Amino acid sequence: GHTTGPSLNNDKLYKFDYSAEVYVDRVKASLQKSAGYRISSGVDVNLLWRNPDNDDDQLIKITIRDVQVENVNERPAAKNIFKGKSTEKIIRKEYLEALQRPIVLELVRGKVKTFYSYQNEPGFTQNIKRGLASLFQLQLHSGPAHEVDISGKCNTTYHVQQDQVTKIKALDSCEIEKEGFTSHNKILDVSTKATSATVYVLEDGFIKSIKAEENYVLLLNSRRKTGAKIVSKQRLELKSAQAGPGLIAGKQVASVIKTLDSSYVAVPLVAEPVKSECKKCPSLSEHWKSIREHMYPEKLSKAEAARSFLSFIQNIRKATKEEILQIIRSENKELLPQVVDAVTSAQTPASLEAILEFLDFKDASTSTLQERFLYACGFASHPSEMLLKSLTAKFKGDIANEEIKETLVIVMGALIRKLCDREGCKLPAVVEAKRLILSRLEKAKKDDNVRMYLLALKNALLPEAIPLLLKYAESEGPISNVAATAIQRYDPSFLTKEVKETMNRIYHQNRKVHEKTVRTTAAAVILNSNPSYMEVKNILLSIGELPLEMNKYMLSMIQDILHFEMPSSKTVRQVLKDMRAHNYDRFSKMGSSSAYSGYITRGPDISSTYSLDILYSGSGILRRSNMNIHVFDRNAELHASQVVIEAQGLESIIAATPDEGEENLDSFAGMSAILFDVQLRPVTFFQGYSDLMSKMFSATGDPINVVKGLILLTDYSQEIQLQSGPRASMEFLGGLAIDISGGMEFSLWYRESKTNIKNRVAMFIAGNTEVDSFFIKTGMETTLEVETALDFISTVQFSQYPFLVCMQMDRVESPFRRYVTKYESLPSGRRYTARRGKAELLAGNEYPLHQENSNMCRKVFGAKSDSSSNWF
């Protein structure tokens, strides 16, 4: 009377046919064309012993025999890597012998209590047996269960209908030692979905057939057409039941096992990690030699540079500290920065130790490499606590270059945020770094030091830093500007009543006079954080009382909120019903400042927007230009880039009158950038009148480099244990070769100024999904590559008022290529590959800005004579 598990008859040998299949392909492809293989065999099962005191406790013996390995889909002889090879040759004799050694299971109430096998058996043959043994575990009543099998300890649900049992295993609940990591930002990451179902058909209380199927699907979040799937199937079918060996007498399991074979030991049923060694893989230095030519600075906007960068990272991750140091120490000046990018991006303990041993922060002559190392740390895809700890130690030590010190603390801020986002805010290294930045900011006396810690907080976005930021936002000069823009980066949910009150005081100048740049930032914070009816009304009523260009800028901001349907547009529309706020006098203000937002792309997976706002001083000189690109999907957002050019105190050059509150400003122009949510160290074009004059007369018009380098964006790696025995690895890497530069030029002769921001980027994404069974590897590689350039140019003629401003935002024609390669390979080197690809040209585009701008551009380029291209 067995009611709780499968029931075997005494003195019977059950003969089964068994097969385990693996398929790898694109997500929506049919399995008929997939890469993969099938292991098939006979399986003999017989009852060894039944507990005399408990019918539900039994020992069964399982033996694999007649093993065959073949293609999972039919192939012509020329494409069949197994043709003419015996199973012994494919698997190797000693492994085949191990695979055919029997295993013993102790089944109690249908669950595997103990798995007996031989001690020093190869891990991969043991895992195939574990995969088979796990199939014999079932319960004969519906309901949930916690089970331990090859996949780990998992939540399962049984559905029983007469002689059919369906077992659903929740793979994401399985507790098993996992390797791998994911990217910091969801948009740059990969989504996975895993399902597992097993259907048992029973006859006379024992198994007649089992069909199990497990599916893993990976999708690139930024492009869900790109992905991969692994399907693993197992089948066990009863062919015959014949007379078999009798039962072994005994009261205890241990004595029965000893009688059977004293070499048996109890082994965990959960899979053990197995990795096949790479025999013909190139060493790190050989690999570097093969890609070195693509890594020269002038080639950094090519897709080949990004591809080489990613493959180099993969190899660095397998290398020792000594191998990495050998390359760093032997490379020339031109290539070293790119090597530093790759070594830092690898994010292994060995790579971190190597780079820290090589870089000497007490030596100012290597500051370029130190900066590249720090930025690569800031962009780290899955930073470790160790990395932040190392940077904090460096910051406390001697640093020869002040700019490096500033970059270092700014990057520490970025790492604090990334670790906090992963619930690591209470890690000792994070607590220490936060304490250091906050305490040093409170003690800082010099403006430069205050600015440095504020920029670190602009990256860290700590809720506890908001009161400090508010204090500095109400101070004056560049510091109030940095603090206000830091507050602007917080999620609106953190912007409390106190924050809104402070921003209103700054905008309406209730306590003191503030610069236009800070006031407009304060207005943007208010309007982007669920403003009240009165807050919006007060801002609208202020238009007309503001400095000339600020009037026009605020009008543009309000119109942009309406045209782009931003969250506060509903409240703005309500306020505009009031004629005191909405009238011709207010809405007809002259000026050239503007704010505009639009879409770069709108897709089913992700969309990206650009926003461009420009604020001038009353004399026609640029005060601030701000260009942003945001990428978002349904659940996440990424601030992909921001380039802000700021200028002040330049009125004296053209003998103009400064605006209210800006009479005593030092001459200054500079640029600040945010890249992939990380605020970079701002760059100064000139500081002070004499510096401006010397640079103006020696200017070549060449743009100043803001960012140049290689960035690891998507970094996803997971190891998966398939229930049929083999291990699968899924890896997606996305790299960016980037070159952003910006410049500001004056021509006093033509009373004209020009700012130009050039963004050159090449992106390469590589995905590899592989199932490794030791004696065969099968998988699929996917690659995507695109090269593009985005230019933003603004030209201002200030010979009359209102002055003429023309803004242009262009994207050049961009090549886009994608390839999919499926493969199967044997250790001997025999390999089958099938490759498909597609290349296309994405049309160039001039992005639309508001109609006023188009009208202005016609005037600017109509009025310009050919000779006006001579710049100082």
JSON list of N, CA, C and O in Angstrom, two decimals, residues 341-387:
[
{"chain": "A", "resi": 341, "resn": "ASP", "atom": "N", "xyz": [41.97, 51.67, -18.50]},
{"chain": "A", "resi": 341, "resn": "ASP", "atom": "CA", "xyz": [40.50, 51.56, -18.60]},
{"chain": "A", "resi": 341, "resn": "ASP", "atom": "C", "xyz": [40.07, 50.10, -18.46]},
{"chain": "A", "resi": 341, "resn": "ASP", "atom": "O", "xyz": [39.14, 49.77, -17.71]},
{"chain": "A", "resi": 342, "resn": "ALA", "atom": "N", "xyz": [40.74, 49.22, -19.22]},
{"chain": "A", "resi": 342, "resn": "ALA", "atom": "CA", "xyz": [40.33, 47.80, -19.26]},
{"chain": "A", "resi": 342, "resn": "ALA", "atom": "C", "xyz": [40.64, 47.09, -17.95]},
{"chain": "A", "resi": 342, "resn": "ALA", "atom": "O", "xyz": [39.81, 46.35, -17.42]},
{"chain": "A", "resi": 343, "resn": "VAL", "atom": "N", "xyz": [41.83, 47.32, -17.41]},
{"chain": "A", "resi": 343, "resn": "VAL", "atom": "CA", "xyz": [42.23, 46.63, -16.17]},
{"chain": "A", "resi": 343, "resn": "VAL", "atom": "C", "xyz": [41.29, 47.03, -15.02]},
{"chain": "A", "resi": 343, "resn": "VAL", "atom": "O", "xyz": [40.84, 46.19, -14.25]},
{"chain": "A", "resi": 344, "resn": "THR", "atom": "N", "xyz": [40.97, 48.33, -14.95]},
{"chain": "A", "resi": 344, "resn": "THR", "atom": "CA", "xyz": [40.07, 48.80, -13.88]},
{"chain": "A", "resi": 344, "resn": "THR", "atom": "C", "xyz": [38.66, 48.24, -14.07]},
{"chain": "A", "resi": 344, "resn": "THR", "atom": "O", "xyz": [38.00, 47.84, -13.11]},
{"chain": "A", "resi": 345, "resn": "SER", "atom": "N", "xyz": [38.20, 48.21, -15.33]},
{"chain": "A", "resi": 345, "resn": "SER", "atom": "CA", "xyz": [36.84, 47.73, -15.61]},
{"chain": "A", "resi": 345, "resn": "SER", "atom": "C", "xyz": [36.67, 46.24, -15.35]},
{"chain": "A", "resi": 345, "resn": "SER", "atom": "O", "xyz": [35.55, 45.76, -15.19]},
{"chain": "A", "resi": 346, "resn": "ALA", "atom": "N", "xyz": [37.78, 45.49, -15.32]},
{"chain": "A", "resi": 346, "resn": "ALA", "atom": "CA", "xyz": [37.68, 44.03, -15.08]},
{"chain": "A", "resi": 346, "resn": "ALA", "atom": "C", "xyz": [37.13, 43.74, -13.68]},
{"chain": "A", "resi": 346, "resn": "ALA", "atom": "O", "xyz": [36.45, 42.74, -13.48]},
{"chain": "A", "resi": 347, "resn": "GLN", "atom": "N", "xyz": [37.43, 44.60, -12.72]},
{"chain": "A", "resi": 347, "resn": "GLN", "atom": "CA", "xyz": [36.84, 44.52, -11.36]},
{"chain": "A", "resi": 347, "resn": "GLN", "atom": "C", "xyz": [37.06, 43.17, -10.66]},
{"chain": "A", "resi": 347, "resn": "GLN", "atom": "O", "xyz": [36.17, 42.65, -10.01]},
{"chain": "A", "resi": 348, "resn": "THR", "atom": "N", "xyz": [38.26, 42.62, -10.82]},
{"chain": "A", "resi": 348, "resn": "THR", "atom": "CA", "xyz": [38.60, 41.41, -10.06]},
{"chain": "A", "resi": 348, "resn": "THR", "atom": "C", "xyz": [39.61, 41.82, -8.98]},
{"chain": "A", "resi": 348, "resn": "THR", "atom": "O", "xyz": [40.29, 42.84, -9.12]},
{"chain": "A", "resi": 349, "resn": "PRO", "atom": "N", "xyz": [39.74, 41.05, -7.90]},
{"chain": "A", "resi": 349, "resn": "PRO", "atom": "CA", "xyz": [40.74, 41.39, -6.88]},
{"chain": "A", "resi": 349, "resn": "PRO", "atom": "C", "xyz": [42.14, 41.52, -7.49]},
{"chain": "A", "resi": 349, "resn": "PRO", "atom": "O", "xyz": [42.89, 42.44, -7.13]},
{"chain": "A", "resi": 350, "resn": "ALA", "atom": "N", "xyz": [42.49, 40.62, -8.43]},
{"chain": "A", "resi": 350, "resn": "ALA", "atom": "CA", "xyz": [43.84, 40.66, -9.03]},
{"chain": "A", "resi": 350, "resn": "ALA", "atom": "C", "xyz": [44.04, 41.93, -9.83]},
{"chain": "A", "resi": 350, "resn": "ALA", "atom": "O", "xyz": [45.11, 42.57, -9.77]},
{"chain": "A", "resi": 351, "resn": "SER", "atom": "N", "xyz": [43.02, 42.34, -10.60]},
{"chain": "A", "resi": 351, "resn": "SER", "atom": "CA", "xyz": [43.18, 43.54, -11.44]},
{"chain": "A", "resi": 351, "resn": "SER", "atom": "C", "xyz": [43.28, 44.80, -10.58]},
{"chain": "A", "resi": 351, "resn": "SER", "atom": "O", "xyz": [44.05, 45.71, -10.87]},
{"chain": "A", "resi": 352, "resn": "LEU", "atom": "N", "xyz": [42.52, 44.84, -9.47]},
{"chain": "A", "resi": 352, "resn": "LEU", "atom": "CA", "xyz": [42.58, 46.01, -8.57]},
{"chain": "A", "resi": 352, "resn": "LEU", "atom": "C", "xyz": [43.95, 46.10, -7.90]},
{"chain": "A", "resi": 352, "resn": "LEU", "atom": "O", "xyz": [44.56, 47.17, -7.84]},
{"chain": "A", "resi": 353, "resn": "GLU", "atom": "N", "xyz": [44.46, 44.96, -7.43]},
{"chain": "A", "resi": 353, "resn": "GLU", "atom": "CA", "xyz": [45.78, 44.95, -6.80]},
{"chain": "A", "resi": 353, "resn": "GLU", "atom": "C", "xyz": [46.85, 45.40, -7.78]},
{"chain": "A", "resi": 353, "resn": "GLU", "atom": "O", "xyz": [47.75, 46.18, -7.44]},
{"chain": "A", "resi": 354, "resn": "ALA", "atom": "N", "xyz": [46.76, 44.92, -9.02]},
{"chain": "A", "resi": 354, "resn": "ALA", "atom": "CA", "xyz": [47.79, 45.25, -10.04]},
{"chain": "A", "resi": 354, "resn": "ALA", "atom": "C", "xyz": [47.80, 46.74, -10.33]},
{"chain": "A", "resi": 354, "resn": "ALA", "atom": "O", "xyz": [48.85, 47.38, -10.33]},
{"chain": "A", "resi": 355, "resn": "ILE", "atom": "N", "xyz": [46.62, 47.31, -10.53]},
{"chain": "A", "resi": 355, "resn": "ILE", "atom": "CA", "xyz": [46.57, 48.73, -10.92]},
{"chain": "A", "resi": 355, "resn": "ILE", "atom": "C", "xyz": [46.98, 49.63, -9.76]},
{"chain": "A", "resi": 355, "resn": "ILE", "atom": "O", "xyz": [47.65, 50.64, -9.94]},
{"chain": "A", "resi": 356, "resn": "LEU", "atom": "N", "xyz": [46.61, 49.25, -8.53]},
{"chain": "A", "resi": 356, "resn": "LEU", "atom": "CA", "xyz": [47.00, 50.07, -7.37]},
{"chain": "A", "resi": 356, "resn": "LEU", "atom": "C", "xyz": [48.50, 49.99, -7.12]},
{"chain": "A", "resi": 356, "resn": "LEU", "atom": "O", "xyz": [49.11, 50.95, -6.66]},
{"chain": "A", "resi": 357, "resn": "GLU", "atom": "N", "xyz": [49.08, 48.83, -7.43]},
{"chain": "A", "resi": 357, "resn": "GLU", "atom": "CA", "xyz": [50.54, 48.70, -7.26]},
{"chain": "A", "resi": 357, "resn": "GLU", "atom": "C", "xyz": [51.26, 49.55, -8.31]},
{"chain": "A", "resi": 357, "resn": "GLU", "atom": "O", "xyz": [52.32, 50.13, -8.06]},
{"chain": "A", "resi": 358, "resn": "PHE", "atom": "N", "xyz": [50.68, 49.65, -9.50]},
{"chain": "A", "resi": 358, "resn": "PHE", "atom": "CA", "xyz": [51.34, 50.38, -10.60]},
{"chain": "A", "resi": 358, "resn": "PHE", "atom": "C", "xyz": [51.22, 51.90, -10.44]},
{"chain": "A", "resi": 358, "resn": "PHE", "atom": "O", "xyz": [52.16, 52.64, -10.66]},
{"chain": "A", "resi": 359, "resn": "LEU", "atom": "N", "xyz": [50.04, 52.38, -10.04]},
{"chain": "A", "resi": 359, "resn": "LEU", "atom": "CA", "xyz": [49.82, 53.83, -9.98]},
{"chain": "A", "resi": 359, "resn": "LEU", "atom": "C", "xyz": [50.41, 54.43, -8.69]},
{"chain": "A", "resi": 359, "resn": "LEU", "atom": "O", "xyz": [50.19, 53.90, -7.62]},
{"chain": "A", "resi": 360, "resn": "ASP", "atom": "N", "xyz": [51.12, 55.53, -8.86]},
{"chain": "A", "resi": 360, "resn": "ASP", "atom": "CA", "xyz": [51.69, 56.21, -7.69]},
{"chain": "A", "resi": 360, "resn": "ASP", "atom": "C", "xyz": [51.06, 57.59, -7.60]},
{"chain": "A", "resi": 360, "resn": "ASP", "atom": "O", "xyz": [51.37, 58.49, -8.40]},
{"chain": "A", "resi": 361, "resn": "PHE", "atom": "N", "xyz": [50.15, 57.77, -6.64]},
{"chain": "A", "resi": 361, "resn": "PHE", "atom": "CA", "xyz": [49.43, 59.04, -6.53]},
{"chain": "A", "resi": 361, "resn": "PHE", "atom": "C", "xyz": [50.33, 60.17, -6.02]},
{"chain": "A", "resi": 361, "resn": "PHE", "atom": "O", "xyz": [49.93, 61.33, -6.04]},
{"chain": "A", "resi": 362, "resn": "LYS", "atom": "N", "xyz": [51.55, 59.82, -5.57]},
{"chain": "A", "resi": 362, "resn": "LYS", "atom": "CA", "xyz": [52.49, 60.87, -5.14]},
{"chain": "A", "resi": 362, "resn": "LYS", "atom": "C", "xyz": [53.26, 61.43, -6.33]},
{"chain": "A", "resi": 362, "resn": "LYS", "atom": "O", "xyz": [54.04, 62.37, -6.19]},
{"chain": "A", "resi": 363, "resn": "ASP", "atom": "N", "xyz": [53.05, 60.83, -7.52]},
{"chain": "A", "resi": 363, "resn": "ASP", "atom": "CA", "xyz": [53.78, 61.25, -8.72]},
{"chain": "A", "resi": 363, "resn": "ASP", "atom": "C", "xyz": [52.82, 62.02, -9.63]},
{"chain": "A", "resi": 363, "resn": "ASP", "atom": "O", "xyz": [51.92, 61.45, -10.23]},
{"chain": "A", "resi": 364, "resn": "ALA", "atom": "N", "xyz": [53.03, 63.35, -9.74]},
{"chain": "A", "resi": 364, "resn": "ALA", "atom": "CA", "xyz": [52.11, 64.18, -10.54]},
{"chain": "A", "resi": 364, "resn": "ALA", "atom": "C", "xyz": [52.23, 63.91, -12.04]},
{"chain": "A", "resi": 364, "resn": "ALA", "atom": "O", "xyz": [51.32, 64.20, -12.80]},
{"chain": "A", "resi": 365, "resn": "SER", "atom": "N", "xyz": [53.36, 63.34, -12.48]},
{"chain": "A", "resi": 365, "resn": "SER", "atom": "CA", "xyz": [53.57, 63.16, -13.93]},
{"chain": "A", "resi": 365, "resn": "SER", "atom": "C", "xyz": [52.65, 62.10, -14.54]},
{"chain": "A", "resi": 365, "resn": "SER", "atom": "O", "xyz": [52.46, 62.05, -15.75]},
{"chain": "A", "resi": 366, "resn": "THR", "atom": "N", "xyz": [52.07, 61.22, -13.69]},
{"chain": "A", "resi": 366, "resn": "THR", "atom": "CA", "xyz": [51.19, 60.18, -14.25]},
{"chain": "A", "resi": 366, "resn": "THR", "atom": "C", "xyz": [49.71, 60.50, -13.97]},
{"chain": "A", "resi": 366, "resn": "THR", "atom": "O", "xyz": [48.87, 59.61, -13.90]},
{"chain": "A", "resi": 367, "resn": "SER", "atom": "N", "xyz": [49.40, 61.81, -13.82]},
{"chain": "A", "resi": 367, "resn": "SER", "atom": "CA", "xyz": [48.03, 62.18, -13.43]},
{"chain": "A", "resi": 367, "resn": "SER", "atom": "C", "xyz": [46.99, 61.76, -14.48]},
{"chain": "A", "resi": 367, "resn": "SER", "atom": "O", "xyz": [45.86, 61.45, -14.13]},
{"chain": "A", "resi": 368, "resn": "THR", "atom": "N", "xyz": [47.38, 61.72, -15.77]},
{"chain": "A", "resi": 368, "resn": "THR", "atom": "CA", "xyz": [46.42, 61.29, -16.81]},
{"chain": "A", "resi": 368, "resn": "THR", "atom": "C", "xyz": [45.95, 59.87, -16.54]},
{"chain": "A", "resi": 368, "resn": "THR", "atom": "O", "xyz": [44.76, 59.56, -16.62]},
{"chain": "A", "resi": 369, "resn": "LEU", "atom": "N", "xyz": [46.90, 58.99, -16.19]},
{"chain": "A", "resi": 369, "resn": "LEU", "atom": "CA", "xyz": [46.54, 57.59, -15.92]},
{"chain": "A", "resi": 369, "resn": "LEU", "atom": "C", "xyz": [45.73, 57.47, -14.64]},
{"chain": "A", "resi": 369, "resn": "LEU", "atom": "O", "xyz": [44.80, 56.68, -14.55]},
{"chain": "A", "resi": 370, "resn": "GLN", "atom": "N", "xyz": [46.09, 58.29, -13.64]},
{"chain": "A", "resi": 370, "resn": "GLN", "atom": "CA", "xyz": [45.35, 58.26, -12.38]},
{"chain": "A", "resi": 370, "resn": "GLN", "atom": "C", "xyz": [43.89, 58.66, -12.63]},
{"chain": "A", "resi": 370, "resn": "GLN", "atom": "O", "xyz": [42.97, 58.05, -12.09]},
{"chain": "A", "resi": 371, "resn": "GLU", "atom": "N", "xyz": [43.71, 59.68, -13.49]},
{"chain": "A", "resi": 371, "resn": "GLU", "atom": "CA", "xyz": [42.35, 60.14, -13.77]},
{"chain": "A", "resi": 371, "resn": "GLU", "atom": "C", "xyz": [41.55, 59.06, -14.52]},
{"chain": "A", "resi": 371, "resn": "GLU", "atom": "O", "xyz": [40.39, 58.81, -14.22]},
{"chain": "A", "resi": 372, "resn": "ARG", "atom": "N", "xyz": [42.22, 58.39, -15.50]},
{"chain": "A", "resi": 372, "resn": "ARG", "atom": "CA", "xyz": [41.53, 57.33, -16.25]},
{"chain": "A", "resi": 372, "resn": "ARG", "atom": "C", "xyz": [41.13, 56.19, -15.31]},
{"chain": "A", "resi": 372, "resn": "ARG", "atom": "O", "xyz": [40.03, 55.64, -15.41]},
{"chain": "A", "resi": 373, "resn": "PHE", "atom": "N", "xyz": [42.01, 55.86, -14.36]},
{"chain": "A", "resi": 373, "resn": "PHE", "atom": "CA", "xyz": [41.70, 54.82, -13.38]},
{"chain": "A", "resi": 373, "resn": "PHE", "atom": "C", "xyz": [40.48, 55.22, -12.55]},
{"chain": "A", "resi": 373, "resn": "PHE", "atom": "O", "xyz": [39.55, 54.45, -12.35]},
{"chain": "A", "resi": 374, "resn": "LEU", "atom": "N", "xyz": [40.49, 56.48, -12.09]},
{"chain": "A", "resi": 374, "resn": "LEU", "atom": "CA", "xyz": [39.39, 56.93, -11.21]},
{"chain": "A", "resi": 374, "resn": "LEU", "atom": "C", "xyz": [38.06, 56.95, -11.93]},
{"chain": "A", "resi": 374, "resn": "LEU", "atom": "O", "xyz": [37.05, 56.52, -11.39]},
{"chain": "A", "resi": 375, "resn": "TYR", "atom": "N", "xyz": [38.06, 57.45, -13.18]},
{"chain": "A", "resi": 375, "resn": "TYR", "atom": "CA", "xyz": [36.78, 57.47, -13.91]},
{"chain": "A", "resi": 375, "resn": "TYR", "atom": "C", "xyz": [36.28, 56.06, -14.19]},
{"chain": "A", "resi": 375, "resn": "TYR", "atom": "O", "xyz": [35.08, 55.78, -14.10]},
{"chain": "A", "resi": 376, "resn": "ALA", "atom": "N", "xyz": [37.20, 55.14, -14.52]},
{"chain": "A", "resi": 376, "resn": "ALA", "atom": "CA", "xyz": [36.78, 53.75, -14.74]},
{"chain": "A", "resi": 376, "resn": "ALA", "atom": "C", "xyz": [36.18, 53.17, -13.45]},
{"chain": "A", "resi": 376, "resn": "ALA", "atom": "O", "xyz": [35.24, 52.38, -13.49]},
{"chain": "A", "resi": 377, "resn": "CYS", "atom": "N", "xyz": [36.72, 53.60, -12.28]},
{"chain": "A", "resi": 377, "resn": "CYS", "atom": "CA", "xyz": [36.13, 53.17, -10.99]},
{"chain": "A", "resi": 377, "resn": "CYS", "atom": "C", "xyz": [34.71, 53.74, -10.86]},
{"chain": "A", "resi": 377, "resn": "CYS", "atom": "O", "xyz": [33.79, 53.05, -10.42]},
{"chain": "A", "resi": 378, "resn": "GLY", "atom": "N", "xyz": [34.54, 55.00, -11.23]},
{"chain": "A", "resi": 378, "resn": "GLY", "atom": "CA", "xyz": [33.24, 55.65, -11.13]},
{"chain": "A", "resi": 378, "resn": "GLY", "atom": "C", "xyz": [32.19, 54.96, -11.99]},
{"chain": "A", "resi": 378, "resn": "GLY", "atom": "O", "xyz": [31.02, 54.89, -11.63]},
{"chain": "A", "resi": 379, "resn": "PHE", "atom": "N", "xyz": [32.62, 54.45, -13.16]},
{"chain": "A", "resi": 379, "resn": "PHE", "atom": "CA", "xyz": [31.68, 53.78, -14.07]},
{"chain": "A", "resi": 379, "resn": "PHE", "atom": "C", "xyz": [31.56, 52.29, -13.78]},
{"chain": "A", "resi": 379, "resn": "PHE", "atom": "O", "xyz": [30.92, 51.56, -14.52]},
{"chain": "A", "resi": 380, "resn": "ALA", "atom": "N", "xyz": [32.20, 51.82, -12.69]},
{"chain": "A", "resi": 380, "resn": "ALA", "atom": "CA", "xyz": [32.20, 50.37, -12.40]},
{"chain": "A", "resi": 380, "resn": "ALA", "atom": "C", "xyz": [30.79, 49.80, -12.42]},
{"chain": "A", "resi": 380, "resn": "ALA", "atom": "O", "xyz": [29.86, 50.39, -11.87]},
{"chain": "A", "resi": 381, "resn": "SER", "atom": "N", "xyz": [30.64, 48.65, -13.07]},
{"chain": "A", "resi": 381, "resn": "SER", "atom": "CA", "xyz": [29.30, 48.07, -13.25]},
{"chain": "A", "resi": 381, "resn": "SER", "atom": "C", "xyz": [28.80, 47.37, -11.99]},
{"chain": "A", "resi": 381, "resn": "SER", "atom": "O", "xyz": [27.62, 47.33, -11.72]},
{"chain": "A", "resi": 382, "resn": "HIS", "atom": "N", "xyz": [29.73, 46.79, -11.22]},
{"chain": "A", "resi": 382, "resn": "HIS", "atom": "CA", "xyz": [29.33, 46.14, -9.95]},
{"chain": "A", "resi": 382, "resn": "HIS", "atom": "C", "xyz": [30.46, 46.33, -8.94]},
{"chain": "A", "resi": 382, "resn": "HIS", "atom": "O", "xyz": [31.17, 45.39, -8.60]},
{"chain": "A", "resi": 383, "resn": "PRO", "atom": "N", "xyz": [30.63, 47.59, -8.46]},
{"chain": "A", "resi": 383, "resn": "PRO", "atom": "CA", "xyz": [31.80, 47.87, -7.61]},
{"chain": "A", "resi": 383, "resn": "PRO", "atom": "C", "xyz": [31.76, 47.08, -6.30]},
{"chain": "A", "resi": 383, "resn": "PRO", "atom": "O", "xyz": [30.70, 46.76, -5.78]},
{"chain": "A", "resi": 384, "resn": "SER", "atom": "N", "xyz": [32.95, 46.78, -5.81]},
{"chain": "A", "resi": 384, "resn": "SER", "atom": "CA", "xyz": [33.05, 46.02, -4.55]},
{"chain": "A", "resi": 384, "resn": "SER", "atom": "C", "xyz": [33.33, 46.99, -3.40]},
{"chain": "A", "resi": 384, "resn": "SER", "atom": "O", "xyz": [33.80, 48.11, -3.62]},
{"chain": "A", "resi": 385, "resn": "GLU", "atom": "N", "xyz": [33.10, 46.52, -2.21]},
{"chain": "A", "resi": 385, "resn": "GLU", "atom": "CA", "xyz": [33.42, 47.32, -1.02]},
{"chain": "A", "resi": 385, "resn": "GLU", "atom": "C", "xyz": [34.93, 47.57, -0.97]},
{"chain": "A", "resi": 385, "resn": "GLU", "atom": "O", "xyz": [35.40, 48.62, -0.57]},
{"chain": "A", "resi": 386, "resn": "MET", "atom": "N", "xyz": [35.68, 46.55, -1.43]},
{"chain": "A", "resi": 386, "resn": "MET", "atom": "CA", "xyz": [37.15, 46.65, -1.43]},
{"chain": "A", "resi": 386, "resn": "MET", "atom": "C", "xyz": [37.63, 47.86, -2.25]},
{"chain": "A", "resi": 386, "resn": "MET", "atom": "O", "xyz": [38.58, 48.54, -1.87]},
{"chain": "A", "resi": 387, "resn": "LEU", "atom": "N", "xyz": [36.96, 48.11, -3.39]},
{"chain": "A", "resi": 387, "resn": "LEU", "atom": "CA", "xyz": [37.35, 49.22, -4.26]},
{"chain": "A", "resi": 387, "resn": "LEU", "atom": "C", "xyz": [37.18, 50.55, -3.52]},
{"chain": "A", "resi": 387, "resn": "LEU", "atom": "O", "xyz": [38.09, 51.39, -3.51]}
]
